[in-house]
Amino acid sequence: MYGVEEEFVVTPWEVRGRVDYDKLLKHFGAKPLTSGEVALLEKYAGEVHPLIRRGFFYAHRDFDFILKWHGEGRPWALYTGRGPSGPVHIGHMVPWILLKWFSDKFNLEVYFQMTDDEKFYDDPEMKLEEATNWAYENALDVIALGFTPDKLHLIIDTKDIEPLYPIAVRVAKKLTWSTVKATFGFTDSTNIGLIFYPSLQIAVAFLPTELRREATPVLIPCAIDQDPYFRLARDIADTLGYPKPTTLYSKFIMALTGESKMSASNPDSAIYTLDDEKAVKRKIMNAYTGGRPTAEEQRKYGGNPDICPVFHYHMLFDPDDSSVEKIRQDCRSGALLCGECKLKLHEKIAKFLKEHRDRREKARGKVDQYRLSQKIR
Ligand code: TRP
């Protein structure tokens, strides 16, 4: 299991405690993103996305390799996914925003896996139809980012298994029980669906190479908790004749309640894309902050943006560096009180959500146009 000492636990299914991101990297064996790699990205993209510049995406495996590969004019693709266990919150959208940016900047196709099977295996209460239904609903949030069907290829595991299955079978043959047990912390009482499932998440990393019949590595932007899958994928890629997938890892989105990660069990810890305006305002105004107990103390000593979810969301959703920097400084100096800072945030989030919901509704009924299996028939 990926319990890094006692103070926190990170696995693909659980994040608990206050995460020490540097320790986690060392434990997983991924590398911190350096200024050299960021400069290389800038060279090819012409700019660097704020989510990378501000260190929210902070680690990787072979990110430099895929940029150089790109520099040689060779083909690559993007891959990420979502476990459709319920509605999408704005934290889920953050890596997808970066995904869209990469797709636009480098003119890349995106393979997006909806793992209804995984969520069904993982949650004793979940019905399969329910998870599949969430896959379709969540797909609307992905499409709403502005993807066209020629760029976004959706794979809903229980619906679109065909192109994936032969690859998953080859992957499964290379993975022993002892390896997946040690990697994911499975036990004798884990159902065998969950035990096979990693082969499917790994298979998508090799799919573009199969479809194009030429080496087409993927870049996978995702949260750091998904690293165990891609570490295994990289271990077996060579023997299967596929290029190793490369990854770019983010930290977790802070919960509005101040914990390291938002949790589905507490709806007030996150803002969902379909929350109504009142709920959005209430959640933001009630959020935990890095502020002082009284306005007077805040004016005198200032607040702490580093532990504050309200500041964290400003950092994630405001593209303007100087505006974010001003909030940071005014918080620290005590010039900005939490109430006012929350109102500023509410303005940004409400605008984002309004535009998002319009585009989301426009995508309704179009999901099948994006499904890979409908296109390669
Ligand atoms: N396992 C992921 C989840 O529970 C879903 C997923 C599938 C994924 N393929 C992926 C996430 C690739 C990141 C990258 O959310």
mmCIF file of C-alpha atoms and ligand atoms in Angstrom:
data_model
loop_
_atom_site.group_PDB
_atom_site.id
_atom_site.type_symbol
_atom_site.label_atom_id
_atom_site.label_comp_id
_atom_site.label_asym_id
_atom_site.label_seq_id
_atom_site.Cartn_x
_atom_site.Cartn_y
_atom_site.Cartn_z
ATOM 1 C CA MET A 1 0.000 0.000 0.000
ATOM 2 C CA TYR A 2 1.089 3.539 -0.548
ATOM 3 C CA GLY A 3 0.966 4.682 3.017
ATOM 4 C CA VAL A 4 3.995 6.960 3.147
ATOM 5 C CA GLU A 5 4.698 6.812 6.872
ATOM 6 C CA GLU A 6 1.695 7.433 9.045
ATOM 7 C CA GLU A 7 0.702 11.021 8.492
ATOM 8 C CA PHE A 8 -0.889 10.485 5.086
ATOM 9 C CA VAL A 9 -2.025 7.787 2.674
ATOM 10 C CA VAL A 10 -2.268 8.049 -1.123
ATOM 11 C CA THR A 11 -3.594 5.265 -3.343
ATOM 12 C CA PRO A 12 -5.624 5.460 -6.570
ATOM 13 C CA TRP A 13 -8.719 4.939 -4.405
ATOM 14 C CA GLU A 14 -7.933 6.866 -1.282
ATOM 15 C CA VAL A 15 -6.232 10.080 -0.196
ATOM 16 C CA ARG A 16 -6.045 10.719 3.544
ATOM 17 C CA GLY A 17 -4.194 13.161 5.816
ATOM 18 C CA ARG A 18 -2.021 16.143 4.923
ATOM 19 C CA VAL A 19 -0.042 15.114 1.866
ATOM 20 C CA ASP A 20 3.696 15.789 1.744
ATOM 21 C CA TYR A 21 4.150 16.035 -2.029
ATOM 22 C CA ASP A 22 7.938 15.777 -2.012
ATOM 23 C CA LYS A 23 7.924 12.652 0.118
ATOM 24 C CA LEU A 24 5.272 11.152 -2.124
ATOM 25 C CA LEU A 25 7.435 11.744 -5.217
ATOM 26 C CA LYS A 26 10.413 10.057 -3.627
ATOM 27 C CA HIS A 27 8.251 7.149 -2.603
ATOM 28 C CA PHE A 28 6.713 6.741 -6.071
ATOM 29 C CA GLY A 29 10.002 7.425 -7.858
ATOM 30 C CA ALA A 30 8.655 10.153 -10.170
ATOM 31 C CA LYS A 31 10.692 13.310 -10.796
ATOM 32 C CA PRO A 32 10.016 16.915 -9.848
ATOM 33 C CA LEU A 33 9.391 19.186 -12.826
ATOM 34 C CA THR A 34 12.478 21.375 -13.296
ATOM 35 C CA SER A 35 12.912 24.792 -14.876
ATOM 36 C CA GLY A 36 14.757 23.029 -17.712
ATOM 37 C CA GLU A 37 11.687 21.019 -18.663
ATOM 38 C CA VAL A 38 9.423 24.030 -18.296
ATOM 39 C CA ALA A 39 11.752 26.003 -20.603
ATOM 40 C CA LEU A 40 11.607 23.184 -23.166
ATOM 41 C CA LEU A 41 7.826 23.277 -23.036
ATOM 42 C CA GLU A 42 7.896 27.037 -23.558
ATOM 43 C CA LYS A 43 10.163 26.606 -26.553
ATOM 44 C CA TYR A 44 7.635 24.355 -28.308
ATOM 45 C CA ALA A 45 4.344 25.775 -27.010
ATOM 46 C CA GLY A 46 5.311 29.435 -27.098
ATOM 47 C CA GLU A 47 4.050 29.827 -23.530
ATOM 48 C CA VAL A 48 3.577 27.847 -20.344
ATOM 49 C CA HIS A 49 0.137 27.218 -18.884
ATOM 50 C CA PRO A 50 -0.414 28.854 -15.451
ATOM 51 C CA LEU A 51 -1.175 25.466 -13.892
ATOM 52 C CA ILE A 52 2.386 24.419 -14.731
ATOM 53 C CA ARG A 53 3.980 27.801 -14.104
ATOM 54 C CA ARG A 54 2.424 27.980 -10.647
ATOM 55 C CA GLY A 55 3.612 24.522 -9.699
ATOM 56 C CA PHE A 56 0.225 22.828 -9.472
ATOM 57 C CA PHE A 57 1.483 20.315 -12.018
ATOM 58 C CA TYR A 58 4.749 19.590 -10.321
ATOM 59 C CA ALA A 59 6.117 16.175 -11.273
ATOM 60 C CA HIS A 60 6.509 13.814 -14.211
ATOM 61 C CA ARG A 61 7.946 10.743 -15.833
ATOM 62 C CA ASP A 62 9.849 11.453 -19.054
ATOM 63 C CA PHE A 63 8.082 14.728 -19.864
ATOM 64 C CA ASP A 64 11.371 15.908 -21.398
ATOM 65 C CA PHE A 65 11.483 12.803 -23.571
ATOM 66 C CA ILE A 66 8.104 13.465 -25.181
ATOM 67 C CA LEU A 67 8.939 17.120 -25.824
ATOM 68 C CA LYS A 68 12.119 16.075 -27.612
ATOM 69 C CA TRP A 69 10.141 13.445 -29.520
ATOM 70 C CA HIS A 70 7.804 16.238 -30.561
ATOM 71 C CA GLY A 71 10.826 18.316 -31.582
ATOM 72 C CA GLU A 72 11.800 15.524 -33.972
ATOM 73 C CA GLY A 73 8.389 15.813 -35.618
ATOM 74 C CA ARG A 74 7.185 12.394 -34.435
ATOM 75 C CA PRO A 75 3.567 11.585 -33.498
ATOM 76 C CA TRP A 76 2.232 11.522 -29.942
ATOM 77 C CA ALA A 77 -1.139 11.760 -28.240
ATOM 78 C CA LEU A 78 -2.775 12.692 -24.949
ATOM 79 C CA TYR A 79 -4.473 10.337 -22.525
ATOM 80 C CA THR A 80 -6.378 10.803 -19.305
ATOM 81 C CA GLY A 81 -9.527 9.461 -17.677
ATOM 82 C CA ARG A 82 -12.195 9.676 -15.067
ATOM 83 C CA GLY A 83 -13.807 7.202 -12.707
ATOM 84 C CA PRO A 84 -17.478 8.125 -13.183
ATOM 85 C CA SER A 85 -18.782 7.673 -9.667
ATOM 86 C CA GLY A 86 -20.949 10.785 -9.469
ATOM 87 C CA PRO A 87 -21.171 14.389 -10.619
ATOM 88 C CA VAL A 88 -18.076 16.303 -11.707
ATOM 89 C CA HIS A 89 -16.726 19.029 -9.443
ATOM 90 C CA ILE A 90 -14.554 21.901 -10.568
ATOM 91 C CA GLY A 91 -11.494 20.176 -9.110
ATOM 92 C CA HIS A 92 -11.938 17.321 -11.593
ATOM 93 C CA MET A 93 -11.973 19.866 -14.398
ATOM 94 C CA VAL A 94 -8.570 21.357 -13.594
ATOM 95 C CA PRO A 95 -6.421 18.623 -15.236
ATOM 96 C CA TRP A 96 -8.853 18.555 -18.164
ATOM 97 C CA ILE A 97 -8.304 22.288 -18.676
ATOM 98 C CA LEU A 98 -4.596 21.563 -19.061
ATOM 99 C CA LEU A 99 -5.429 18.622 -21.332
ATOM 100 C CA LYS A 100 -7.340 20.951 -23.657
ATOM 101 C CA TRP A 101 -4.440 23.392 -23.631
ATOM 102 C CA PHE A 102 -1.989 20.684 -24.715
ATOM 103 C CA SER A 103 -4.381 19.475 -27.371
ATOM 104 C CA ASP A 104 -4.694 23.000 -28.796
ATOM 105 C CA LYS A 105 -1.033 23.955 -28.558
ATOM 106 C CA PHE A 106 0.323 20.760 -30.099
ATOM 107 C CA ASN A 107 -2.667 19.773 -32.233
ATOM 108 C CA LEU A 108 -3.028 16.450 -30.430
ATOM 109 C CA GLU A 109 -5.727 13.834 -30.251
ATOM 110 C CA VAL A 110 -7.018 12.991 -26.786
ATOM 111 C CA TYR A 111 -7.947 9.508 -25.548
ATOM 112 C CA PHE A 112 -10.290 9.824 -22.603
ATOM 113 C CA GLN A 113 -11.230 6.727 -20.614
ATOM 114 C CA MET A 114 -14.428 6.567 -18.556
ATOM 115 C CA THR A 115 -13.944 3.705 -16.105
ATOM 116 C CA ASP A 116 -17.489 2.726 -15.201
ATOM 117 C CA ASP A 117 -16.215 -0.818 -14.610
ATOM 118 C CA GLU A 118 -13.623 0.380 -12.089
ATOM 119 C CA LYS A 119 -16.170 2.393 -10.116
ATOM 120 C CA PHE A 120 -18.577 -0.531 -10.122
ATOM 121 C CA TYR A 121 -15.905 -2.901 -8.799
ATOM 122 C CA ASP A 122 -14.652 -0.415 -6.251
ATOM 123 C CA ASP A 123 -17.889 0.690 -4.605
ATOM 124 C CA PRO A 124 -20.083 -2.037 -3.078
ATOM 125 C CA GLU A 125 -23.167 0.192 -3.363
ATOM 126 C CA MET A 126 -22.681 1.196 -7.001
ATOM 127 C CA LYS A 127 -24.932 -0.330 -9.662
ATOM 128 C CA LEU A 128 -23.308 -0.874 -13.043
ATOM 129 C CA GLU A 129 -26.015 1.033 -14.950
ATOM 130 C CA GLU A 130 -25.518 3.911 -12.563
ATOM 131 C CA ALA A 131 -21.768 4.120 -13.201
ATOM 132 C CA THR A 132 -22.315 3.865 -16.966
ATOM 133 C CA ASN A 133 -24.887 6.610 -16.743
ATOM 134 C CA TRP A 134 -22.425 8.828 -14.880
ATOM 135 C CA ALA A 135 -19.906 8.133 -17.642
ATOM 136 C CA TYR A 136 -22.285 9.698 -20.185
ATOM 137 C CA GLU A 137 -23.136 12.601 -17.863
ATOM 138 C CA ASN A 138 -19.494 13.291 -17.001
ATOM 139 C CA ALA A 139 -18.579 13.157 -20.696
ATOM 140 C CA LEU A 140 -20.669 16.320 -21.135
ATOM 141 C CA ASP A 141 -18.319 18.159 -18.774
ATOM 142 C CA VAL A 142 -15.300 17.031 -20.789
ATOM 143 C CA ILE A 143 -16.824 17.916 -24.160
ATOM 144 C CA ALA A 144 -17.873 21.318 -22.766
ATOM 145 C CA LEU A 145 -14.209 22.313 -22.603
ATOM 146 C CA GLY A 146 -14.503 22.827 -26.348
ATOM 147 C CA PHE A 147 -13.343 19.538 -27.856
ATOM 148 C CA THR A 148 -14.438 18.525 -31.349
ATOM 149 C CA PRO A 149 -15.077 14.849 -32.249
ATOM 150 C CA ASP A 150 -11.953 14.675 -34.399
ATOM 151 C CA LYS A 151 -9.778 15.546 -31.398
ATOM 152 C CA LEU A 152 -11.498 13.841 -28.441
ATOM 153 C CA HIS A 153 -11.927 10.065 -28.380
ATOM 154 C CA LEU A 154 -14.051 8.794 -25.510
ATOM 155 C CA ILE A 155 -13.808 5.235 -24.303
ATOM 156 C CA ILE A 156 -16.529 4.099 -21.918
ATOM 157 C CA ASP A 157 -15.116 0.815 -20.683
ATOM 158 C CA THR A 158 -18.271 -1.324 -20.653
ATOM 159 C CA LYS A 159 -19.473 0.121 -23.982
ATOM 160 C CA ASP A 160 -16.299 0.500 -26.004
ATOM 161 C CA ILE A 161 -14.178 -2.453 -24.980
ATOM 162 C CA GLU A 162 -13.365 -3.735 -28.442
ATOM 163 C CA PRO A 163 -10.295 -1.734 -29.433
ATOM 164 C CA LEU A 164 -8.972 -2.054 -25.886
ATOM 165 C CA TYR A 165 -9.483 -5.693 -25.052
ATOM 166 C CA PRO A 166 -6.750 -7.318 -27.177
ATOM 167 C CA ILE A 167 -4.233 -4.863 -25.721
ATOM 168 C CA ALA A 168 -5.504 -5.414 -22.164
ATOM 169 C CA VAL A 169 -5.120 -9.159 -22.629
ATOM 170 C CA ARG A 170 -1.472 -8.782 -23.602
ATOM 171 C CA VAL A 171 -0.928 -6.420 -20.668
ATOM 172 C CA ALA A 172 -2.620 -8.802 -18.222
ATOM 173 C CA LYS A 173 -0.328 -11.638 -19.245
ATOM 174 C CA LYS A 174 2.698 -9.554 -18.250
ATOM 175 C CA LEU A 175 1.370 -8.602 -14.813
ATOM 176 C CA THR A 176 1.636 -11.104 -12.006
ATOM 177 C CA TRP A 177 -0.564 -11.242 -8.932
ATOM 178 C CA SER A 178 2.425 -10.534 -6.741
ATOM 179 C CA THR A 179 3.197 -7.347 -8.691
ATOM 180 C CA VAL A 180 -0.329 -5.887 -8.679
ATOM 181 C CA LYS A 181 -0.819 -6.928 -5.087
ATOM 182 C CA ALA A 182 2.293 -5.046 -4.015
ATOM 183 C CA THR A 183 1.539 -2.073 -6.265
ATOM 184 C CA PHE A 184 -2.098 -1.511 -5.344
ATOM 185 C CA GLY A 185 -2.359 -3.135 -1.946
ATOM 186 C CA PHE A 186 -4.910 -5.743 -3.057
ATOM 187 C CA THR A 187 -5.796 -8.482 -0.570
ATOM 188 C CA ASP A 188 -7.393 -11.925 -0.665
ATOM 189 C CA SER A 189 -10.818 -10.323 -0.354
ATOM 190 C CA THR A 190 -10.362 -7.895 -3.292
ATOM 191 C CA ASN A 191 -12.753 -8.879 -6.094
ATOM 192 C CA ILE A 192 -11.038 -10.137 -9.240
ATOM 193 C CA GLY A 193 -12.583 -7.365 -11.354
ATOM 194 C CA LEU A 194 -10.502 -4.803 -9.539
ATOM 195 C CA ILE A 195 -7.469 -7.043 -9.875
ATOM 196 C CA PHE A 196 -7.821 -7.243 -13.668
ATOM 197 C CA TYR A 197 -8.804 -3.597 -14.032
ATOM 198 C CA PRO A 198 -5.242 -2.138 -14.126
ATOM 199 C CA SER A 199 -4.725 -3.924 -17.467
ATOM 200 C CA LEU A 200 -7.474 -1.754 -18.936
ATOM 201 C CA GLN A 201 -6.187 1.541 -17.607
ATOM 202 C CA ILE A 202 -2.724 0.614 -18.871
ATOM 203 C CA ALA A 203 -4.046 -0.578 -22.255
ATOM 204 C CA VAL A 204 -5.242 2.898 -23.276
ATOM 205 C CA ALA A 205 -1.654 4.130 -22.999
ATOM 206 C CA PHE A 206 -0.767 1.754 -25.851
ATOM 207 C CA LEU A 207 -3.907 2.231 -27.930
ATOM 208 C CA PRO A 208 -2.699 5.129 -30.138
ATOM 209 C CA THR A 209 0.292 3.018 -31.198
ATOM 210 C CA GLU A 210 -2.032 0.151 -32.183
ATOM 211 C CA LEU A 211 -4.456 2.412 -34.046
ATOM 212 C CA ARG A 212 -1.762 4.254 -35.984
ATOM 213 C CA ARG A 213 0.475 1.206 -36.414
ATOM 214 C CA GLU A 214 3.481 3.306 -35.511
ATOM 215 C CA ALA A 215 5.108 4.270 -32.222
ATOM 216 C CA THR A 216 2.825 6.951 -30.750
ATOM 217 C CA PRO A 217 3.669 7.602 -27.108
ATOM 218 C CA VAL A 218 1.121 9.322 -24.902
ATOM 219 C CA LEU A 219 1.440 12.136 -22.412
ATOM 220 C CA ILE A 220 -0.849 11.554 -19.451
ATOM 221 C CA PRO A 221 -1.711 14.651 -17.407
ATOM 222 C CA CYS A 222 -3.355 13.482 -14.181
ATOM 223 C CA ALA A 223 -3.199 13.647 -10.391
ATOM 224 C CA ILE A 224 -0.203 11.970 -8.742
ATOM 225 C CA ASP A 225 -2.349 9.187 -7.211
ATOM 226 C CA GLN A 226 -2.581 7.518 -10.649
ATOM 227 C CA ASP A 227 1.171 6.959 -10.835
ATOM 228 C CA PRO A 228 1.083 3.256 -9.823
ATOM 229 C CA TYR A 229 -0.728 2.348 -13.071
ATOM 230 C CA PHE A 230 1.697 4.144 -15.293
ATOM 231 C CA ARG A 231 4.754 2.914 -13.448
ATOM 232 C CA LEU A 232 3.598 -0.606 -14.310
ATOM 233 C CA ALA A 233 2.762 0.458 -17.872
ATOM 234 C CA ARG A 234 6.303 1.742 -18.290
ATOM 235 C CA ASP A 235 7.784 -1.460 -16.860
ATOM 236 C CA ILE A 236 6.089 -3.679 -19.435
ATOM 237 C CA ALA A 237 5.939 -1.355 -22.468
ATOM 238 C CA ASP A 238 9.217 -2.512 -23.946
ATOM 239 C CA THR A 239 8.487 -6.229 -23.860
ATOM 240 C CA LEU A 240 5.151 -5.579 -25.577
ATOM 241 C CA GLY A 241 6.770 -3.453 -28.267
ATOM 242 C CA TYR A 242 5.111 -0.183 -27.232
ATOM 243 C CA PRO A 243 6.695 3.154 -26.359
ATOM 244 C CA LYS A 244 6.661 3.991 -22.653
ATOM 245 C CA PRO A 245 3.896 6.398 -21.636
ATOM 246 C CA THR A 246 5.007 9.732 -20.210
ATOM 247 C CA THR A 247 3.190 11.472 -17.382
ATOM 248 C CA LEU A 248 2.672 14.912 -15.907
ATOM 249 C CA TYR A 249 1.396 14.905 -12.324
ATOM 250 C CA SER A 250 -0.613 17.421 -10.371
ATOM 251 C CA LYS A 251 -1.143 17.844 -6.689
ATOM 252 C CA PHE A 252 -4.659 17.377 -5.345
ATOM 253 C CA ILE A 253 -7.241 20.132 -5.273
ATOM 254 C CA MET A 254 -7.769 21.332 -1.719
ATOM 255 C CA ALA A 255 -11.196 20.741 -0.275
ATOM 256 C CA LEU A 256 -13.159 23.878 0.626
ATOM 257 C CA THR A 257 -13.128 22.457 4.125
ATOM 258 C CA GLY A 258 -9.311 22.663 4.177
ATOM 259 C CA GLU A 259 -8.373 18.976 3.757
ATOM 260 C CA SER A 260 -5.846 17.794 1.168
ATOM 261 C CA LYS A 261 -8.457 16.461 -1.234
ATOM 262 C CA MET A 262 -12.146 16.954 -1.909
ATOM 263 C CA SER A 263 -14.355 14.079 -0.950
ATOM 264 C CA ALA A 264 -17.536 12.832 -2.524
ATOM 265 C CA SER A 265 -18.941 11.977 0.893
ATOM 266 C CA ASN A 266 -19.058 15.647 1.914
ATOM 267 C CA PRO A 267 -20.801 17.686 -0.826
ATOM 268 C CA ASP A 268 -19.808 20.957 0.872
ATOM 269 C CA SER A 269 -16.127 20.189 0.339
ATOM 270 C CA ALA A 270 -16.430 20.750 -3.427
ATOM 271 C CA ILE A 271 -18.260 22.853 -6.007
ATOM 272 C CA TYR A 272 -20.028 20.683 -8.545
ATOM 273 C CA THR A 273 -20.523 21.885 -12.107
ATOM 274 C CA LEU A 274 -24.283 21.593 -11.663
ATOM 275 C CA ASP A 275 -24.535 23.236 -8.226
ATOM 276 C CA ASP A 276 -27.059 26.061 -8.367
ATOM 277 C CA GLU A 277 -25.926 29.637 -7.803
ATOM 278 C CA LYS A 278 -27.035 29.708 -4.197
ATOM 279 C CA ALA A 279 -25.141 26.544 -3.338
ATOM 280 C CA VAL A 280 -21.986 27.848 -5.025
ATOM 281 C CA LYS A 281 -22.149 31.072 -3.051
ATOM 282 C CA ARG A 282 -22.911 29.299 0.229
ATOM 283 C CA LYS A 283 -20.029 26.844 -0.208
ATOM 284 C CA ILE A 284 -17.534 29.577 -1.000
ATOM 285 C CA MET A 285 -18.700 31.881 1.788
ATOM 286 C CA ASN A 286 -18.561 29.004 4.312
ATOM 287 C CA ALA A 287 -15.164 27.752 3.166
ATOM 288 C CA TYR A 288 -12.291 27.190 5.550
ATOM 289 C CA THR A 289 -9.573 29.864 5.143
ATOM 290 C CA GLY A 290 -6.039 30.687 6.173
ATOM 291 C CA GLY A 291 -7.391 33.791 7.900
ATOM 292 C CA ARG A 292 -7.368 34.892 11.541
ATOM 293 C CA PRO A 293 -10.297 34.430 13.928
ATOM 294 C CA THR A 294 -11.154 38.164 13.914
ATOM 295 C CA ALA A 295 -10.917 40.976 11.363
ATOM 296 C CA GLU A 296 -8.846 42.937 13.813
ATOM 297 C CA GLU A 297 -6.216 40.199 14.120
ATOM 298 C CA GLN A 298 -6.260 39.703 10.359
ATOM 299 C CA ARG A 299 -5.509 43.396 9.760
ATOM 300 C CA LYS A 300 -2.701 43.229 12.294
ATOM 301 C CA TYR A 301 -1.023 39.899 11.476
ATOM 302 C CA GLY A 302 -2.284 38.990 7.999
ATOM 303 C CA GLY A 303 -3.505 35.572 6.788
ATOM 304 C CA ASN A 304 -1.811 32.463 5.416
ATOM 305 C CA PRO A 305 -2.622 31.832 1.729
ATOM 306 C CA ASP A 306 -0.535 28.641 1.671
ATOM 307 C CA ILE A 307 -3.077 26.671 3.676
ATOM 308 C CA CYS A 308 -6.150 28.461 2.321
ATOM 309 C CA PRO A 309 -8.525 26.740 -0.119
ATOM 310 C CA VAL A 310 -9.962 30.105 -1.165
ATOM 311 C CA PHE A 311 -6.543 31.279 -2.287
ATOM 312 C CA HIS A 312 -5.898 27.868 -3.839
ATOM 313 C CA TYR A 313 -8.937 28.331 -6.095
ATOM 314 C CA HIS A 314 -7.858 31.852 -7.063
ATOM 315 C CA MET A 315 -4.551 30.285 -8.081
ATOM 316 C CA LEU A 316 -6.274 27.565 -10.135
ATOM 317 C CA PHE A 317 -8.915 29.642 -11.886
ATOM 318 C CA ASP A 318 -7.419 33.121 -12.381
ATOM 319 C CA PRO A 319 -5.172 33.216 -15.472
ATOM 320 C CA ASP A 320 -3.812 36.663 -14.519
ATOM 321 C CA ASP A 321 -0.543 36.312 -12.591
ATOM 322 C CA SER A 322 -0.528 39.852 -11.241
ATOM 323 C CA SER A 323 -4.056 39.531 -9.885
ATOM 324 C CA VAL A 324 -3.162 36.301 -8.048
ATOM 325 C CA GLU A 325 0.054 37.807 -6.728
ATOM 326 C CA LYS A 326 -1.825 40.834 -5.412
ATOM 327 C CA ILE A 327 -4.288 38.601 -3.568
ATOM 328 C CA ARG A 328 -1.396 36.665 -2.041
ATOM 329 C CA GLN A 329 0.346 39.831 -0.842
ATOM 330 C CA ASP A 330 -2.795 41.556 0.379
ATOM 331 C CA CYS A 331 -3.728 38.424 2.316
ATOM 332 C CA ARG A 332 -0.305 38.223 3.935
ATOM 333 C CA SER A 333 -0.247 41.916 4.828
ATOM 334 C CA GLY A 334 -3.762 41.895 6.252
ATOM 335 C CA ALA A 335 -5.059 44.394 3.675
ATOM 336 C CA LEU A 336 -7.511 41.831 2.281
ATOM 337 C CA LEU A 337 -10.060 40.218 4.588
ATOM 338 C CA CYS A 338 -11.445 36.752 3.947
ATOM 339 C CA GLY A 339 -15.016 37.857 3.242
ATOM 340 C CA GLU A 340 -13.912 40.149 0.446
ATOM 341 C CA CYS A 341 -11.499 37.567 -0.930
ATOM 342 C CA LYS A 342 -14.322 35.000 -1.013
ATOM 343 C CA LEU A 343 -16.558 37.403 -2.917
ATOM 344 C CA LYS A 344 -13.818 37.915 -5.506
ATOM 345 C CA LEU A 345 -13.508 34.162 -5.869
ATOM 346 C CA HIS A 346 -17.234 33.714 -6.156
ATOM 347 C CA GLU A 347 -17.283 36.143 -9.058
ATOM 348 C CA LYS A 348 -14.650 34.139 -10.951
ATOM 349 C CA ILE A 349 -16.199 30.740 -10.268
ATOM 350 C CA ALA A 350 -19.750 31.864 -11.057
ATOM 351 C CA LYS A 351 -18.596 33.189 -14.424
ATOM 352 C CA PHE A 352 -16.671 30.007 -15.213
ATOM 353 C CA LEU A 353 -19.647 27.834 -14.257
ATOM 354 C CA LYS A 354 -22.191 29.833 -16.201
ATOM 355 C CA GLU A 355 -20.195 29.517 -19.426
ATOM 356 C CA HIS A 356 -19.428 25.900 -18.684
ATOM 357 C CA ARG A 357 -23.064 24.957 -18.135
ATOM 358 C CA ASP A 358 -24.131 26.526 -21.430
ATOM 359 C CA ARG A 359 -21.520 24.545 -23.346
ATOM 360 C CA ARG A 360 -22.350 21.429 -21.338
ATOM 361 C CA GLU A 361 -26.010 21.559 -22.347
ATOM 362 C CA LYS A 362 -25.018 22.007 -25.986
ATOM 363 C CA ALA A 363 -23.062 18.741 -25.769
ATOM 364 C CA ARG A 364 -26.106 16.778 -24.618
ATOM 365 C CA GLY A 365 -27.081 14.073 -27.104
ATOM 366 C CA LYS A 366 -23.713 14.310 -28.860
ATOM 367 C CA VAL A 367 -21.652 11.983 -26.658
ATOM 368 C CA ASP A 368 -21.803 9.090 -29.140
ATOM 369 C CA GLN A 369 -20.096 11.231 -31.791
ATOM 370 C CA TYR A 370 -17.080 11.315 -29.510
ATOM 371 C CA ARG A 371 -16.930 7.599 -28.704
ATOM 372 C CA LEU A 372 -13.928 5.989 -30.336
ATOM 373 C CA SER A 373 -15.746 2.721 -31.029
ATOM 374 C CA GLN A 374 -18.379 4.605 -33.054
ATOM 375 C CA LYS A 375 -15.692 6.154 -35.236
ATOM 376 C CA ILE A 376 -13.506 3.146 -36.046
ATOM 377 C CA ARG A 377 -16.336 0.781 -36.916
HETATM 378 N N1 TRP B 1 -8.632 5.502 -12.406
HETATM 379 C C1 TRP B 1 -9.040 6.839 -12.713
HETATM 380 C C2 TRP B 1 -10.016 7.353 -11.645
HETATM 381 O O1 TRP B 1 -10.487 6.662 -10.808
HETATM 382 C C3 TRP B 1 -9.689 6.940 -14.063
HETATM 383 C C4 TRP B 1 -8.681 6.855 -15.176
HETATM 384 C C5 TRP B 1 -8.641 5.941 -16.182
HETATM 385 C C6 TRP B 1 -7.570 7.737 -15.371
HETATM 386 N N2 TRP B 1 -7.596 6.179 -17.015
HETATM 387 C C7 TRP B 1 -6.922 7.264 -16.541
HETATM 388 C C8 TRP B 1 -7.111 8.867 -14.687
HETATM 389 C C9 TRP B 1 -5.783 7.923 -17.017
HETATM 390 C C10 TRP B 1 -5.966 9.489 -15.160
HETATM 391 C C11 TRP B 1 -5.307 9.019 -16.332
HETATM 392 O O2 TRP B 1 -10.315 8.522 -11.646
#
